[in-house]
Amino acid sequence: HHLFIIIGYTLIVAAVFSILNAIIVSTFPEIRLDFEVWNGALEGDEEMLKRMIQTYEDTWGSLFVYQLIPYFSIIIATWTAALGAIAIHFLREVSWNRALIITAIVSAISLLLSGPLAF
C-alpha cells in the first residue's frame, strides 16, 4: 500500500502542473484564427500550420510567462524524478546514491522514449 501512496504523490505533481498551466494560459490574450487555418492545420497543411504557429508567436511570444512555459516542464520532470528517488530509497531500502542513479537512468530512458515533445 506504500506504493499507491508514492504514486499519489507523483500524480499530484501532474495535477499541480495542469492547474498551473490552466491558470497561466487563461491569462493570455485571446487568439482568433479563421476556420480554414484550424482545419488546414488539422489536415496537415504545412502553410496553415506555419500560419497558426506564427499567430501564436506574434500574440503570445512577447509574454514573459509564455517564455517560461518550457522551464515548467523541466521543473516538473525534476520534481517527479526527486519523488522517484525518494520512493526507491524508502521502498527498496537502497542507498541514496543508488536511488539517484536508478532515477537518473529511468529519467534518461523516459526522455529518450518521449522525444523532444517532453519539453
PDB file of C-alpha atoms in Angstrom:
ATOM      1  CA  HIS A   1       0.000   0.000   0.000  1.00  0.00           C
ATOM      2  CA  HIS A   2       3.030   2.280   0.273  1.00  0.00           C
ATOM      3  CA  LEU A   3       3.432   2.104  -3.479  1.00  0.00           C
ATOM      4  CA  PHE A   4      -0.015   3.640  -4.002  1.00  0.00           C
ATOM      5  CA  ILE A   5       0.853   6.497  -1.662  1.00  0.00           C
ATOM      6  CA  ILE A   6       4.043   7.157  -3.628  1.00  0.00           C
ATOM      7  CA  ILE A   7       2.140   7.016  -6.923  1.00  0.00           C
ATOM      8  CA  GLY A   8      -0.341   9.515  -5.472  1.00  0.00           C
ATOM      9  CA  TYR A   9       2.452  11.911  -4.553  1.00  0.00           C
ATOM     10  CA  THR A  10       3.805  11.661  -8.078  1.00  0.00           C
ATOM     11  CA  LEU A  11       0.395  12.179  -9.668  1.00  0.00           C
ATOM     12  CA  ILE A  12      -0.201  15.285  -7.560  1.00  0.00           C
ATOM     13  CA  VAL A  13       2.800  16.785  -9.365  1.00  0.00           C
ATOM     14  CA  ALA A  14       0.964  16.290 -12.667  1.00  0.00           C
ATOM     15  CA  ALA A  15      -2.188  17.809 -11.159  1.00  0.00           C
ATOM     16  CA  VAL A  16      -0.293  20.868  -9.902  1.00  0.00           C
ATOM     17  CA  PHE A  17       1.346  21.242 -13.315  1.00  0.00           C
ATOM     18  CA  SER A  18      -2.020  21.038 -15.102  1.00  0.00           C
ATOM     19  CA  ILE A  19      -3.660  23.547 -12.767  1.00  0.00           C
ATOM     20  CA  LEU A  20      -0.705  25.922 -13.074  1.00  0.00           C
ATOM     21  CA  ASN A  21      -0.788  25.681 -16.880  1.00  0.00           C
ATOM     22  CA  ALA A  22      -4.550  26.286 -16.959  1.00  0.00           C
ATOM     23  CA  ILE A  23      -4.219  29.373 -14.766  1.00  0.00           C
ATOM     24  CA  ILE A  24      -1.329  30.761 -16.795  1.00  0.00           C
ATOM     25  CA  VAL A  25      -2.904  30.142 -20.206  1.00  0.00           C
ATOM     26  CA  SER A  26      -6.213  31.651 -19.063  1.00  0.00           C
ATOM     27  CA  THR A  27      -4.414  34.989 -18.600  1.00  0.00           C
ATOM     28  CA  PHE A  28      -3.143  35.079 -22.193  1.00  0.00           C
ATOM     29  CA  PRO A  29      -4.837  37.356 -24.718  1.00  0.00           C
ATOM     30  CA  GLU A  30      -7.430  35.736 -26.952  1.00  0.00           C
ATOM     31  CA  ILE A  31      -6.343  34.443 -30.343  1.00  0.00           C
ATOM     32  CA  ARG A  32      -8.842  34.224 -33.176  1.00  0.00           C
ATOM     33  CA  LEU A  33      -7.994  32.060 -36.143  1.00  0.00           C
ATOM     34  CA  ASP A  34     -10.069  31.529 -39.257  1.00  0.00           C
ATOM     35  CA  PHE A  35     -11.709  28.141 -39.681  1.00  0.00           C
ATOM     36  CA  GLU A  36      -9.558  27.471 -42.743  1.00  0.00           C
ATOM     37  CA  VAL A  37      -6.421  27.830 -40.625  1.00  0.00           C
ATOM     38  CA  TRP A  38      -7.692  25.428 -37.938  1.00  0.00           C
ATOM     39  CA  ASN A  39      -8.997  22.936 -40.475  1.00  0.00           C
ATOM     40  CA  GLY A  40      -5.900  23.166 -42.659  1.00  0.00           C
ATOM     41  CA  ALA A  41      -3.549  22.719 -39.714  1.00  0.00           C
ATOM     42  CA  LEU A  42      -5.506  19.674 -38.541  1.00  0.00           C
ATOM     43  CA  GLU A  43      -5.353  18.165 -42.022  1.00  0.00           C
ATOM     44  CA  GLY A  44      -1.586  18.632 -42.179  1.00  0.00           C
ATOM     45  CA  ASP A  45      -1.421  21.671 -44.478  1.00  0.00           C
ATOM     46  CA  GLU A  46       2.093  22.976 -43.791  1.00  0.00           C
ATOM     47  CA  GLU A  47       1.260  26.551 -44.782  1.00  0.00           C
ATOM     48  CA  MET A  48      -1.734  26.705 -42.435  1.00  0.00           C
ATOM     49  CA  LEU A  49       0.271  25.129 -39.625  1.00  0.00           C
ATOM     50  CA  LYS A  50       3.013  27.735 -40.088  1.00  0.00           C
ATOM     51  CA  ARG A  51       0.369  30.476 -40.106  1.00  0.00           C
ATOM     52  CA  MET A  52      -1.122  29.140 -36.871  1.00  0.00           C
ATOM     53  CA  ILE A  53       2.259  28.919 -35.139  1.00  0.00           C
ATOM     54  CA  GLN A  54       3.187  32.409 -36.343  1.00  0.00           C
ATOM     55  CA  THR A  55      -0.081  33.787 -34.941  1.00  0.00           C
ATOM     56  CA  TYR A  56       0.659  32.210 -31.562  1.00  0.00           C
ATOM     57  CA  GLU A  57       4.194  33.579 -31.583  1.00  0.00           C
ATOM     58  CA  ASP A  58       3.078  37.061 -32.651  1.00  0.00           C
ATOM     59  CA  THR A  59       0.386  37.223 -29.969  1.00  0.00           C
ATOM     60  CA  TRP A  60       1.932  35.361 -27.036  1.00  0.00           C
ATOM     61  CA  GLY A  61       5.644  35.233 -27.890  1.00  0.00           C
ATOM     62  CA  SER A  62       6.481  38.504 -26.168  1.00  0.00           C
ATOM     63  CA  LEU A  63       4.752  37.498 -22.914  1.00  0.00           C
ATOM     64  CA  PHE A  64       7.264  36.744 -20.168  1.00  0.00           C
ATOM     65  CA  VAL A  65       5.170  33.902 -18.737  1.00  0.00           C
ATOM     66  CA  TYR A  66       4.786  32.296 -22.177  1.00  0.00           C
ATOM     67  CA  GLN A  67       8.565  32.189 -22.472  1.00  0.00           C
ATOM     68  CA  LEU A  68       8.791  30.406 -19.099  1.00  0.00           C
ATOM     69  CA  ILE A  69       6.472  27.524 -20.031  1.00  0.00           C
ATOM     70  CA  PRO A  70       9.265  25.205 -21.302  1.00  0.00           C
ATOM     71  CA  TYR A  71      11.047  25.628 -17.970  1.00  0.00           C
ATOM     72  CA  PHE A  72       7.922  24.484 -16.112  1.00  0.00           C
ATOM     73  CA  SER A  73       8.234  21.112 -17.853  1.00  0.00           C
ATOM     74  CA  ILE A  74      11.836  20.799 -16.709  1.00  0.00           C
ATOM     75  CA  ILE A  75      10.871  21.705 -13.142  1.00  0.00           C
ATOM     76  CA  ILE A  76       8.038  19.155 -13.138  1.00  0.00           C
ATOM     77  CA  ALA A  77      10.311  16.423 -14.557  1.00  0.00           C
ATOM     78  CA  THR A  78      12.918  17.186 -11.893  1.00  0.00           C
ATOM     79  CA  TRP A  79      10.293  17.200  -9.144  1.00  0.00           C
ATOM     80  CA  THR A  80       8.929  13.851 -10.341  1.00  0.00           C
ATOM     81  CA  ALA A  81      12.443  12.385 -10.523  1.00  0.00           C
ATOM     82  CA  ALA A  82      13.170  13.562  -6.978  1.00  0.00           C
ATOM     83  CA  LEU A  83       9.989  11.879  -5.752  1.00  0.00           C
ATOM     84  CA  GLY A  84      11.049   8.753  -7.631  1.00  0.00           C
ATOM     85  CA  ALA A  85      14.426   8.748  -5.887  1.00  0.00           C
ATOM     86  CA  ILE A  86      12.742   9.146  -2.506  1.00  0.00           C
ATOM     87  CA  ALA A  87      10.338   6.304  -3.315  1.00  0.00           C
ATOM     88  CA  ILE A  88      13.121   3.973  -4.445  1.00  0.00           C
ATOM     89  CA  HIS A  89      15.186   4.778  -1.370  1.00  0.00           C
ATOM     90  CA  PHE A  90      12.400   4.078   1.107  1.00  0.00           C
ATOM     91  CA  LEU A  91      10.526   1.269  -0.673  1.00  0.00           C
ATOM     92  CA  ARG A  92      13.586  -0.763  -1.661  1.00  0.00           C
ATOM     93  CA  GLU A  93      15.825   0.373   1.198  1.00  0.00           C
ATOM     94  CA  VAL A  94      18.733   1.189  -1.104  1.00  0.00           C
ATOM     95  CA  SER A  95      21.320   3.898  -0.540  1.00  0.00           C
ATOM     96  CA  TRP A  96      20.618   7.445  -1.674  1.00  0.00           C
ATOM     97  CA  ASN A  97      23.377   7.224  -4.290  1.00  0.00           C
ATOM     98  CA  ARG A  98      21.910   4.072  -5.792  1.00  0.00           C
ATOM     99  CA  ALA A  99      18.389   5.543  -5.724  1.00  0.00           C
ATOM    100  CA  LEU A 100      19.653   8.657  -7.523  1.00  0.00           C
ATOM    101  CA  ILE A 101      21.479   6.570 -10.136  1.00  0.00           C
ATOM    102  CA  ILE A 102      18.380   4.461 -10.789  1.00  0.00           C
ATOM    103  CA  THR A 103      16.265   7.598 -11.043  1.00  0.00           C
ATOM    104  CA  ALA A 104      18.738   9.228 -13.443  1.00  0.00           C
ATOM    105  CA  ILE A 105      18.718   6.150 -15.688  1.00  0.00           C
ATOM    106  CA  VAL A 106      14.919   5.906 -15.678  1.00  0.00           C
ATOM    107  CA  SER A 107      14.598   9.650 -16.348  1.00  0.00           C
ATOM    108  CA  ALA A 108      17.031   9.415 -19.272  1.00  0.00           C
ATOM    109  CA  ILE A 109      15.120   6.470 -20.747  1.00  0.00           C
ATOM    110  CA  SER A 110      11.846   8.330 -20.278  1.00  0.00           C
ATOM    111  CA  LEU A 111      13.260  11.396 -22.019  1.00  0.00           C
ATOM    112  CA  LEU A 112      14.551   9.306 -24.921  1.00  0.00           C
ATOM    113  CA  LEU A 113      11.233   7.487 -25.319  1.00  0.00           C
ATOM    114  CA  SER A 114       9.124  10.631 -25.132  1.00  0.00           C
ATOM    115  CA  GLY A 115      11.377  12.523 -27.519  1.00  0.00           C
ATOM    116  CA  PRO A 116      11.506  16.276 -27.963  1.00  0.00           C
ATOM    117  CA  LEU A 117       7.792  16.628 -27.173  1.00  0.00           C
ATOM    118  CA  ALA A 118       8.604  16.187 -23.472  1.00  0.00           C
ATOM    119  CA  PHE A 119       9.944  19.724 -23.281  1.00  0.00           C
TER     120      PHE A 119
END
